[in-house]
Coordinates of C-alpha atoms in Angstrom, one line a residue:
M445 CA -153.8 -50.2 -17.3
A446 CA -155.2 -53.3 -15.1
D447 CA -154.5 -52.8 -11.3
V448 CA -152.2 -55.8 -11.3
E449 CA -150.1 -54.8 -14.0
T450 CA -149.8 -51.3 -12.4
R451 CA -148.7 -53.0 -9.1
A452 CA -146.1 -55.3 -10.8
V453 CA -144.9 -51.8 -12.5
H454 CA -144.4 -50.4 -8.9
A455 CA -142.9 -53.6 -7.7
T456 CA -140.3 -53.5 -10.3
L457 CA -139.7 -49.6 -9.8
A458 CA -139.4 -50.4 -6.0
D459 CA -136.7 -53.3 -6.5
H460 CA -134.5 -50.9 -8.6
L461 CA -134.4 -48.4 -5.6
N462 CA -131.2 -48.0 -3.2
D463 CA -133.6 -47.6 -0.3
L464 CA -135.8 -49.8 1.9
V465 CA -139.3 -50.1 0.7
A466 CA -142.0 -51.9 2.9
V467 CA -145.6 -52.0 2.6
F468 CA -147.8 -53.5 5.7
D469 CA -151.5 -54.0 6.5
A470 CA -153.3 -52.7 9.2
E471 CA -152.0 -55.6 11.5
G472 CA -148.3 -55.1 10.8
R473 CA -147.9 -57.9 8.5
C474 CA -145.7 -57.2 5.8
L475 CA -147.1 -57.9 2.3
F476 CA -144.0 -56.5 0.2
L477 CA -140.3 -55.5 0.5
N478 CA -138.4 -54.8 -2.2
R479 CA -134.8 -56.3 -3.1
T480 CA -132.6 -53.6 -1.3
G481 CA -134.8 -54.2 2.4
R482 CA -134.1 -57.8 1.6
R483 CA -130.4 -57.0 1.3
L484 CA -130.4 -54.8 4.3
L485 CA -132.2 -57.1 6.6
R486 CA -130.3 -60.5 5.1
L487 CA -133.5 -62.1 4.4
D488 CA -133.5 -64.6 1.5
P489 CA -134.7 -62.6 -1.8
D490 CA -137.0 -65.6 -2.9
A491 CA -138.3 -66.8 0.4
S492 CA -141.8 -66.3 1.4
L493 CA -142.2 -62.9 3.9
D494 CA -142.6 -63.8 7.9
L495 CA -142.0 -60.3 8.5
R496 CA -144.1 -57.9 11.2
L497 CA -144.0 -54.1 11.3
E498 CA -142.8 -54.4 15.0
D499 CA -140.0 -56.6 13.9
L500 CA -137.9 -53.9 12.4
P501 CA -136.7 -51.2 14.7
G502 CA -133.7 -51.5 16.7
S503 CA -133.8 -51.8 20.2
A504 CA -133.0 -48.2 21.3
D505 CA -135.8 -47.3 19.2
R506 CA -138.8 -49.9 20.3
D507 CA -140.3 -47.6 23.1
R508 CA -140.3 -44.5 20.3
F509 CA -141.4 -46.8 17.7
A510 CA -145.0 -47.1 19.4
N511 CA -145.6 -43.5 19.6
V512 CA -144.7 -43.1 15.6
V513 CA -147.1 -45.8 14.7
S514 CA -149.9 -44.4 16.5
A515 CA -149.1 -41.0 14.7
V516 CA -149.4 -42.8 11.5
R517 CA -152.5 -44.8 12.6
A518 CA -154.1 -40.8 12.9
G519 CA -153.0 -39.9 9.5
D520 CA -149.5 -38.4 10.2
T521 CA -146.4 -39.2 7.9
W522 CA -143.3 -39.4 10.3
T523 CA -139.8 -38.6 9.1
G524 CA -136.8 -39.1 11.3
S525 CA -133.9 -41.4 12.1
M526 CA -134.8 -44.9 13.3
S527 CA -132.4 -47.8 13.5
M528 CA -133.4 -51.2 12.2
A529 CA -132.5 -54.7 13.2
S530 CA -131.0 -57.4 10.9
P531 CA -131.3 -60.9 12.4
I532 CA -128.2 -61.5 11.0
T533 CA -125.9 -58.2 11.3
G534 CA -127.8 -56.3 13.8
E535 CA -128.8 -53.0 14.0
F536 CA -127.9 -50.3 11.3
P537 CA -128.7 -46.7 11.4
T538 CA -131.6 -45.4 8.8
R539 CA -133.0 -41.9 7.6
S540 CA -136.7 -43.6 7.5
T541 CA -140.2 -42.1 6.3
I542 CA -143.3 -44.0 7.7
C543 CA -146.6 -43.0 6.1
P544 CA -150.2 -44.2 6.0
L545 CA -151.7 -45.9 3.0
T546 CA -155.0 -47.5 1.4
L547 CA -154.3 -51.0 0.5
D548 CA -155.8 -52.5 -2.9
D549 CA -158.7 -54.0 -0.9
G550 CA -159.2 -50.4 0.5
E551 CA -158.4 -51.4 4.1
P552 CA -155.7 -49.1 5.6
G553 CA -152.0 -50.2 5.8
F554 CA -148.6 -48.4 6.4
G555 CA -145.6 -47.7 3.7
W556 CA -141.9 -47.6 5.2
V557 CA -139.2 -46.1 3.1
A558 CA -135.7 -46.2 4.8
K559 CA -132.3 -45.2 3.6
D560 CA -128.9 -46.8 5.4
T561 CA -127.0 -43.9 6.5
T562 CA -124.1 -46.1 8.0
T563 CA -122.0 -45.1 5.2
D564 CA -122.7 -41.5 5.9
R565 CA -122.4 -41.9 9.8
D566 CA -118.8 -43.6 9.0
V567 CA -118.0 -40.7 6.7
I568 CA -118.5 -38.2 9.3
R569 CA -116.9 -40.0 11.6
S570 CA -113.8 -40.1 9.4
L571 CA -114.0 -36.3 8.5
R572 CA -114.4 -35.7 12.2
Q573 CA -111.4 -37.9 12.7
R574 CA -109.5 -36.3 10.3
A575 CA -110.1 -32.8 11.4
F576 CA -109.4 -33.4 15.1
Y577 CA -107.0 -36.4 15.2
D578 CA -103.5 -36.7 14.1
P579 CA -103.6 -39.7 12.0
L580 CA -100.2 -40.9 12.8
T581 CA -100.0 -40.9 16.4
G582 CA -103.8 -40.8 17.3
L583 CA -103.6 -37.8 19.5
S584 CA -105.9 -34.6 18.7
H585 CA -104.5 -32.0 16.6
R586 CA -104.0 -28.5 18.1
S587 CA -107.5 -27.3 17.0
L588 CA -109.3 -29.5 19.5
F589 CA -106.8 -28.5 22.3
L590 CA -107.6 -24.9 21.5
D591 CA -111.4 -25.6 21.8
R592 CA -111.1 -27.2 25.2
L593 CA -108.5 -24.7 26.5
D594 CA -110.7 -21.7 25.4
L595 CA -113.6 -23.3 27.3
L596 CA -111.6 -23.9 30.3
L597 CA -110.4 -20.4 30.2
R598 CA -113.8 -18.7 30.0
R599 CA -115.4 -20.8 33.0
V600 CA -118.3 -18.9 34.3
S601 CA -118.6 -20.8 37.6
G602 CA -116.4 -18.4 39.2
D603 CA -113.9 -21.3 39.8
P604 CA -110.4 -19.8 40.0
T605 CA -108.3 -23.1 40.1
P606 CA -105.7 -22.6 37.5
V607 CA -105.2 -24.3 34.1
A608 CA -101.6 -25.4 33.1
V609 CA -100.3 -25.9 29.8
L610 CA -97.0 -27.8 28.8
F611 CA -95.0 -27.4 25.6
V612 CA -92.9 -30.5 25.2
T613 CA -90.3 -30.5 22.4
P614 CA -87.5 -33.7 21.8
D615 CA -84.3 -32.0 21.8
R616 CA -82.2 -32.5 18.7
F617 CA -84.8 -34.7 17.1
K618 CA -84.0 -34.2 13.5
E619 CA -80.5 -34.8 14.4
K620 CA -81.3 -38.0 16.0
I621 CA -83.3 -39.2 12.9
N622 CA -81.0 -38.1 9.9
R623 CA -79.0 -40.9 10.2
F624 CA -82.0 -43.3 9.7
E625 CA -84.5 -44.2 6.6
Q626 CA -86.8 -41.4 5.9
S627 CA -89.8 -43.5 8.2
A628 CA -87.4 -43.1 11.5
G629 CA -89.0 -40.0 12.2
D630 CA -92.9 -41.3 12.1
V631 CA -91.6 -44.2 13.9
L632 CA -90.1 -42.1 16.9
L633 CA -93.1 -39.9 17.1
K634 CA -95.5 -42.8 17.5
A635 CA -93.3 -44.4 20.3
I636 CA -93.3 -40.9 22.0
A637 CA -96.9 -40.6 21.8
S638 CA -97.6 -44.2 23.0
R639 CA -96.0 -43.1 26.6
F640 CA -97.5 -40.2 27.6
P641 CA -101.2 -41.7 28.8
E642 CA -99.2 -43.9 31.6
H643 CA -97.8 -40.7 32.8
L644 CA -100.9 -38.3 32.6
A645 CA -104.1 -38.2 34.9
T646 CA -107.6 -38.2 33.7
D647 CA -108.0 -34.4 33.8
Q648 CA -104.6 -33.9 31.9
S649 CA -104.5 -34.9 28.0
V650 CA -101.8 -34.7 25.3
H651 CA -102.3 -33.1 21.9
R652 CA -100.0 -32.7 19.0
W653 CA -99.1 -29.6 18.1
G654 CA -96.2 -29.3 15.4
D655 CA -93.9 -31.6 13.5
E656 CA -92.5 -32.9 16.5
D657 CA -93.7 -30.7 19.5
F658 CA -96.4 -31.9 21.9
V659 CA -98.6 -29.9 24.3
V660 CA -100.3 -31.3 27.5
L661 CA -103.3 -29.4 29.0
C662 CA -103.8 -29.8 32.6
E663 CA -107.5 -28.8 33.4
R664 CA -106.5 -28.1 37.2
V665 CA -103.7 -27.7 38.9
D666 CA -103.2 -26.1 42.5
D667 CA -100.2 -24.0 42.1
E668 CA -97.0 -23.9 40.2
A669 CA -95.3 -26.7 42.1
D670 CA -98.2 -28.9 41.0
A671 CA -97.8 -28.0 37.4
L672 CA -93.6 -28.6 37.4
A673 CA -94.5 -31.8 39.1
V674 CA -96.7 -32.8 35.8
A675 CA -93.9 -31.6 33.6
E676 CA -91.4 -33.9 35.7
E677 CA -93.7 -36.9 35.2
V678 CA -93.8 -36.0 31.3
A679 CA -90.0 -35.7 31.2
R680 CA -90.3 -39.8 32.5
C681 CA -91.7 -40.2 29.2
F682 CA -87.9 -39.9 27.7
R683 CA -86.1 -41.5 30.2
D684 CA -86.4 -44.8 28.9
P685 CA -84.6 -45.4 25.4
F686 CA -86.5 -45.6 22.1
T687 CA -86.3 -48.3 19.4
V688 CA -86.2 -47.7 15.8
G689 CA -85.7 -50.4 13.8
D690 CA -82.3 -52.4 14.8
H691 CA -81.3 -48.9 16.8
V692 CA -81.7 -47.2 20.0
V693 CA -82.3 -44.1 20.2
M694 CA -81.9 -41.9 23.4
L695 CA -83.9 -38.6 23.7
T696 CA -84.4 -35.7 26.2
A697 CA -87.1 -33.3 26.2
S698 CA -87.4 -29.3 26.8
C699 CA -90.7 -28.3 28.4
G700 CA -92.5 -25.1 29.0
V701 CA -94.9 -24.5 31.7
A702 CA -97.1 -21.6 32.2
L703 CA -100.3 -21.3 34.5
G704 CA -103.6 -19.3 33.7
V705 CA -106.6 -18.5 36.0
P706 CA -109.8 -18.7 34.2
G707 CA -111.5 -15.3 33.5
S708 CA -108.0 -13.2 33.7
M709 CA -106.2 -14.7 30.6
T710 CA -106.6 -15.6 27.1
T711 CA -106.0 -18.8 25.2
D712 CA -103.3 -16.6 23.2
E713 CA -101.9 -15.3 26.0
L714 CA -101.3 -18.5 27.8
I715 CA -99.9 -20.2 24.6
R716 CA -97.5 -17.6 24.3
H717 CA -96.3 -17.8 28.1
A718 CA -95.9 -21.5 27.4
D719 CA -94.0 -21.1 24.2
A720 CA -92.0 -18.1 25.7
A721 CA -90.9 -20.7 28.5
A722 CA -90.3 -23.7 26.3
Q723 CA -88.0 -21.5 24.2
L724 CA -85.7 -20.5 27.3
A725 CA -85.6 -24.8 28.3
K726 CA -84.5 -25.2 24.5
N727 CA -82.0 -22.6 24.9
T728 CA -80.2 -23.9 27.8
G729 CA -79.1 -26.7 26.5
G730 CA -82.2 -28.8 26.4
G731 CA -83.8 -31.5 28.8
S732 CA -84.9 -29.0 31.3
I733 CA -88.1 -27.5 32.4
R734 CA -88.7 -23.8 32.9
L735 CA -91.6 -22.3 34.3
F736 CA -93.2 -18.7 32.8
D737 CA -92.7 -16.4 35.5
E738 CA -92.2 -12.5 35.8
E739 CA -88.7 -12.5 34.4
L740 CA -90.2 -14.5 31.2
R741 CA -92.8 -12.0 31.2
A742 CA -90.7 -9.0 31.1
R743 CA -88.3 -11.1 28.4
A744 CA -91.8 -11.5 26.4
M745 CA -92.5 -8.1 26.7
R746 CA -89.4 -6.8 25.5
R747 CA -89.0 -9.3 22.7
A748 CA -92.6 -8.2 21.5
E749 CA -91.8 -4.3 21.3
L750 CA -88.2 -5.6 19.4
E751 CA -90.6 -7.3 16.9
D752 CA -92.8 -4.5 16.3
E753 CA -90.1 -1.9 15.8
L754 CA -87.7 -4.3 13.7
W755 CA -90.4 -4.1 11.3
G756 CA -89.2 -1.5 8.9
A757 CA -86.2 -1.1 10.6
A758 CA -84.0 -1.5 7.1
G759 CA -86.6 1.2 5.5
R760 CA -85.7 3.8 8.1
G761 CA -81.8 3.5 7.9
E762 CA -81.5 2.2 11.6
L763 CA -79.5 -1.0 10.3
V764 CA -76.1 -0.6 9.7
L765 CA -73.3 -3.0 9.0
H766 CA -70.1 -3.2 10.9
Y767 CA -66.7 -5.0 9.7
Q768 CA -64.6 -7.7 11.6
P769 CA -61.4 -7.6 9.9
E770 CA -60.1 -11.1 8.8
V771 CA -56.4 -11.6 9.0
L772 CA -53.9 -14.1 6.9
L773 CA -51.8 -15.4 10.1
R774 CA -48.4 -15.9 8.4
T775 CA -47.9 -12.0 7.5
N776 CA -51.1 -10.3 9.6
E777 CA -52.3 -9.1 6.5
I778 CA -55.9 -8.1 5.9
V779 CA -57.7 -10.6 3.8
G780 CA -61.0 -9.4 3.9
A781 CA -63.8 -9.3 7.0
E782 CA -67.0 -10.7 8.0
V783 CA -70.3 -8.4 7.8
L784 CA -72.4 -8.1 11.0
L785 CA -75.4 -6.4 11.5
R786 CA -76.2 -3.7 14.0
W787 CA -79.3 -2.3 14.8
R788 CA -79.3 1.7 15.9
H789 CA -82.5 2.5 17.6
P790 CA -83.4 6.1 17.8
Q791 CA -84.5 5.7 21.5
W792 CA -82.9 2.5 22.6
G793 CA -79.5 3.2 21.4
L794 CA -77.5 0.0 19.8
V795 CA -79.6 -3.0 20.5
A796 CA -77.4 -6.0 20.9
P797 CA -77.6 -8.5 17.8
N798 CA -77.9 -11.7 20.4
E799 CA -81.7 -9.6 21.4
F800 CA -83.0 -9.0 17.8
I801 CA -81.4 -11.8 15.4
P802 CA -83.6 -14.5 17.2
I803 CA -86.4 -12.5 16.7
A804 CA -85.8 -12.1 13.2
E805 CA -84.8 -15.6 12.6
T806 CA -88.1 -16.9 14.1
S807 CA -90.3 -14.8 12.1
N808 CA -90.1 -14.1 8.2
L809 CA -88.1 -10.9 9.0
I810 CA -85.2 -12.6 8.3
I811 CA -85.8 -12.8 4.8
E812 CA -86.1 -9.2 4.5
I813 CA -83.3 -8.3 6.6
G814 CA -81.3 -10.7 5.2
D815 CA -82.0 -9.4 1.4
W816 CA -80.8 -5.9 2.8
V817 CA -77.6 -7.2 4.4
M818 CA -76.7 -8.6 1.3
R819 CA -77.3 -5.8 -0.9
E820 CA -75.6 -3.4 1.2
A821 CA -72.7 -5.5 1.7
F822 CA -72.2 -5.9 -2.0
T823 CA -72.6 -2.3 -2.6
Q824 CA -69.9 -1.7 -0.2
C825 CA -67.8 -4.8 -1.5
A826 CA -68.0 -3.1 -5.0
A827 CA -67.0 0.2 -3.3
L828 CA -63.8 -1.7 -1.6
R829 CA -62.9 -3.3 -4.9
H830 CA -62.9 0.5 -6.9
R831 CA -60.9 1.9 -4.1
H832 CA -58.2 -0.7 -3.9
P833 CA -58.4 -2.2 -7.5
D834 CA -54.9 -4.3 -7.1
R835 CA -55.6 -5.9 -4.1
D836 CA -55.8 -9.4 -5.0
A837 CA -57.6 -10.9 -1.7
L838 CA -60.1 -8.8 -0.1
V839 CA -63.3 -11.0 0.6
I840 CA -66.3 -9.8 2.4
A841 CA -68.0 -12.5 4.1
V842 CA -71.9 -12.3 4.9
N843 CA -73.8 -14.8 7.1
I844 CA -76.9 -16.5 5.2
S845 CA -79.9 -17.6 7.6
A846 CA -81.5 -21.0 6.9
K847 CA -84.8 -19.4 6.1
Q848 CA -82.5 -17.7 3.0
F849 CA -80.6 -20.8 1.9
V850 CA -83.3 -23.2 1.7
A851 CA -85.5 -20.3 -0.5
P852 CA -86.0 -22.3 -3.9
D853 CA -84.8 -18.6 -5.7
F854 CA -82.1 -17.9 -3.3
A855 CA -78.8 -18.6 -5.9
D856 CA -80.9 -16.4 -8.5
K857 CA -81.5 -13.7 -5.8
V858 CA -77.8 -13.9 -5.2
A859 CA -76.8 -13.5 -8.9
T860 CA -79.2 -10.4 -9.2
V861 CA -77.8 -8.9 -6.5
L862 CA -74.4 -9.4 -7.5
A863 CA -75.3 -7.8 -11.3
D864 CA -77.3 -4.8 -9.6
T865 CA -74.1 -3.9 -7.5
G866 CA -71.4 -4.3 -9.6
A867 CA -69.7 -6.8 -7.0
R868 CA -67.1 -9.3 -8.3
P869 CA -68.0 -12.7 -7.2
A870 CA -64.6 -13.7 -6.2
D871 CA -64.9 -10.8 -3.6
V872 CA -68.0 -12.2 -1.9
C873 CA -68.1 -15.2 0.8
L874 CA -71.5 -16.7 1.8
E875 CA -71.4 -18.1 5.5
I876 CA -73.2 -20.9 6.3
T877 CA -73.8 -22.4 9.7
E878 CA -73.0 -26.1 9.8
S879 CA -76.3 -27.0 11.4
V880 CA -78.1 -25.8 8.5
L881 CA -76.5 -27.8 6.2
L882 CA -77.2 -31.0 8.2
D883 CA -80.8 -31.4 6.9
D884 CA -81.4 -33.0 3.5
A885 CA -77.3 -33.4 2.7
E886 CA -78.2 -34.1 -1.0
E887 CA -80.3 -31.0 -1.5
T888 CA -77.8 -28.9 0.3
I889 CA -74.9 -30.2 -2.1
S890 CA -77.5 -29.4 -5.1
R891 CA -77.8 -25.7 -3.5
L892 CA -74.1 -25.1 -2.7
G893 CA -73.3 -26.1 -6.2
Q894 CA -75.8 -23.6 -7.8
L895 CA -74.1 -20.9 -5.5
K896 CA -70.7 -21.9 -6.4
A897 CA -71.5 -21.6 -10.3
L898 CA -71.8 -18.0 -9.6
G899 CA -68.1 -17.6 -8.8
V900 CA -68.6 -16.7 -4.8
H901 CA -66.4 -18.2 -1.8
L902 CA -68.5 -20.7 0.6
A903 CA -67.9 -20.7 4.3
I904 CA -69.3 -23.3 6.7
D905 CA -69.8 -21.3 9.9
D906 CA -69.2 -22.3 13.8
F907 CA -67.9 -25.8 12.5
G908 CA -67.3 -28.5 15.0
T909 CA -70.9 -27.4 16.6
G910 CA -72.8 -29.5 14.5
Y911 CA -72.7 -33.3 13.3
S912 CA -71.7 -33.2 10.0
S913 CA -70.7 -36.6 8.3
L914 CA -67.0 -36.5 6.6
S915 CA -68.8 -38.1 3.6
Y916 CA -70.8 -35.2 2.8
L917 CA -68.4 -32.7 3.7
R918 CA -65.8 -34.2 1.2
R919 CA -68.9 -33.5 -1.3
F920 CA -69.8 -30.0 -0.1
P921 CA -68.1 -27.3 -2.7
V922 CA -66.8 -25.3 0.6
D923 CA -63.8 -23.2 0.2
I924 CA -63.5 -22.5 4.0
L925 CA -64.1 -23.9 7.2
K926 CA -64.5 -21.5 10.3
V927 CA -63.5 -23.0 13.3
D928 CA -65.9 -21.9 16.4
Q929 CA -64.9 -19.8 19.1
S930 CA -65.9 -22.0 21.6
F931 CA -63.2 -24.1 20.8
V932 CA -60.7 -21.6 20.2
S933 CA -61.2 -20.0 23.4
G934 CA -59.7 -23.3 25.3
L935 CA -56.5 -23.0 23.3
G936 CA -53.2 -24.0 25.1
H937 CA -55.4 -24.8 28.4
D938 CA -58.0 -27.1 27.6
P939 CA -56.8 -30.4 25.8
E940 CA -60.0 -31.4 24.3
D941 CA -60.6 -27.9 22.6
S942 CA -56.9 -27.9 21.3
A943 CA -57.3 -31.4 20.1
I944 CA -60.6 -30.3 18.2
V945 CA -58.9 -27.5 16.6
Q946 CA -56.2 -29.1 15.4
A947 CA -58.4 -32.0 14.1
V948 CA -60.5 -29.3 12.3
I949 CA -57.5 -27.7 10.9
H950 CA -56.0 -30.8 9.6
M951 CA -59.3 -31.6 8.2
G952 CA -59.5 -28.5 6.0
R953 CA -56.0 -28.9 4.6
A954 CA -56.5 -32.6 3.5
L955 CA -59.8 -31.5 2.0
R956 CA -57.7 -28.2 0.6
M957 CA -60.0 -26.0 2.7
T958 CA -58.9 -22.8 4.0
T959 CA -59.2 -22.9 7.9
L960 CA -60.2 -19.7 9.9
A961 CA -60.5 -19.3 13.3
E962 CA -63.2 -17.3 15.1
G963 CA -63.2 -15.5 18.6
V964 CA -59.0 -15.0 18.7
E965 CA -58.7 -12.6 21.6
T966 CA -55.1 -13.2 23.1
A967 CA -51.6 -13.3 21.8
H968 CA -51.3 -16.6 22.8
H969 CA -54.1 -17.8 20.8
V970 CA -52.4 -16.5 17.8
I971 CA -49.4 -18.3 18.7
E972 CA -51.1 -21.6 19.1
L973 CA -53.1 -21.2 16.0
R974 CA -49.6 -20.5 13.9
E975 CA -48.2 -23.6 15.5
L976 CA -51.1 -25.9 13.9
D977 CA -50.9 -24.1 10.6
C978 CA -54.2 -22.3 10.8
D979 CA -54.6 -20.2 7.6
V980 CA -56.7 -17.2 9.0
A981 CA -58.0 -15.7 12.0
Q982 CA -60.4 -13.1 13.4
G983 CA -61.3 -11.7 16.8
F984 CA -60.8 -8.9 19.4
H985 CA -57.0 -9.4 19.1
F986 CA -57.0 -7.6 16.0
A987 CA -60.2 -5.8 15.6
R988 CA -63.7 -5.5 17.3
P989 CA -66.3 -5.0 14.4
I990 CA -66.0 -1.5 13.6
P991 CA -68.4 0.7 10.9
F992 CA -67.4 0.5 7.0
E993 CA -65.9 3.8 7.2
Q994 CA -63.3 2.7 9.8
Y995 CA -62.8 -0.5 8.0
E996 CA -61.5 1.6 4.8
A997 CA -59.4 3.4 6.9
L998 CA -57.6 0.1 8.5
L999 CA -56.9 -0.9 4.7
D1000 CA -55.5 2.4 4.0
A1001 CA -53.3 2.4 6.9
G1002 CA -51.1 -0.7 4.9
D1003 CA -48.4 -2.1 7.1
D1004 CA -49.5 0.0 10.3
W1005 CA -53.3 -1.1 10.2
L1006 CA -52.5 -3.6 13.2
N1007 CA -51.1 -0.8 15.3
S1008 CA -53.8 1.8 14.3
S1009 CA -56.9 -1.1 15.0
T1010 CA -55.6 -1.6 18.8
G1011 CA -54.3 2.3 19.5

């Protein structure tokens, strides 16, 4: 094949490549530039070439380019990153190879092959953005926060200046947005995130931690007072109302603060401390700031001990059920009992439920323990039915946790335990706290319907403390409304509590539901509830929670049960 034909073939091949291909003579004049090169440099594809070698590198690489050319003139081939310059669109990054060539006339020249890496760079930037930054709020993810915190706590300069971590959680966030359309949560989170920068200094950064949680990292604080001052400033982010569509939303936030000295604390420890402080802030009603101190440290250690010991407690026979009778107010007859869990530890004795139940609820332990409670209670329910076959109303009520209730197979699990234990569905009542029913009401109605189809009773526990919509309440296939004890305690001397109890009882009657008052502790409570036409009551006035054997004895006592229970 003639040289001319060979050059034509090479030129055709070069024109079909996706990389820039250029040939220069020894003086740096461009002899050939393929179509991709003309496109990248925004040159007319049919115009004559008026391009020199020194025209190609971008301004950032001009100085380095002279050294590259010298090396190639000496016979070396150079490969590396090199910015190139377009007269129209400016500079763009490339991966380039520049090599010595021998031209047709035997004279030396240069060859330049370059791949545009703009797309690669954009992809890397996009991947990094996704990996480290939240696309909704623009804040960095927890991974970037953890890396930064770890570096600060491992400072090797001997600088003892403390680092502070603040956990910030908007109070009742889901309750606030449930009345709006689905996108309201995103709108509100973006609005919250946008307020942080104006309240933080340059050495303070905010990151998105969870669904609606944020974490603030203070790289240097003088002391606890300094950290608390930052928390007060963060709280200002929530003082003005937020706008969601045409609606105004007022929010408060709970904040937990913890300090760590570099070299004396790990990242995990500091985060646990801040989280413990945040939990305390939430538990005190929200809108507050709590600092992790020695008292909280003791609580955290106690909590860790309890959680370790709670694992396997059911298998070791340490969990027991107690029963608190439920009494028909018209006749003082026992019509059932609420099953309450107790933990009898071999060294610590009886552990209070308010100590270990929250620990179980914040971990997957609540599933294991809840399954054990249900199976044990149903077994004892079947034993009671066998012992009292002619007693029509003798229902045991079992509390169901949020994690149990939302599990997709929960109704199937209840059906299996009923079949395994021989308990009658009509003798079982499942109690679900009102606040659990607030999330996704349509799904809640479906789940309640599945349980109701099994034949069990359903109760809403702590009614009045949540924010149930009456329209949804009418659709819930519920049998019992349990009036929360916080309202019952004020009966007769607190007009607001009395009004709430009366309204719940009237609502229950209108919806053909049984009303049950919790926390009945005095004879005066009983009188007030009877006047309000409440159906059933439970509380210390009648009986404290007692072991199963004592509950059986009360049932056997017949009409004298009340005297037996009160001594």
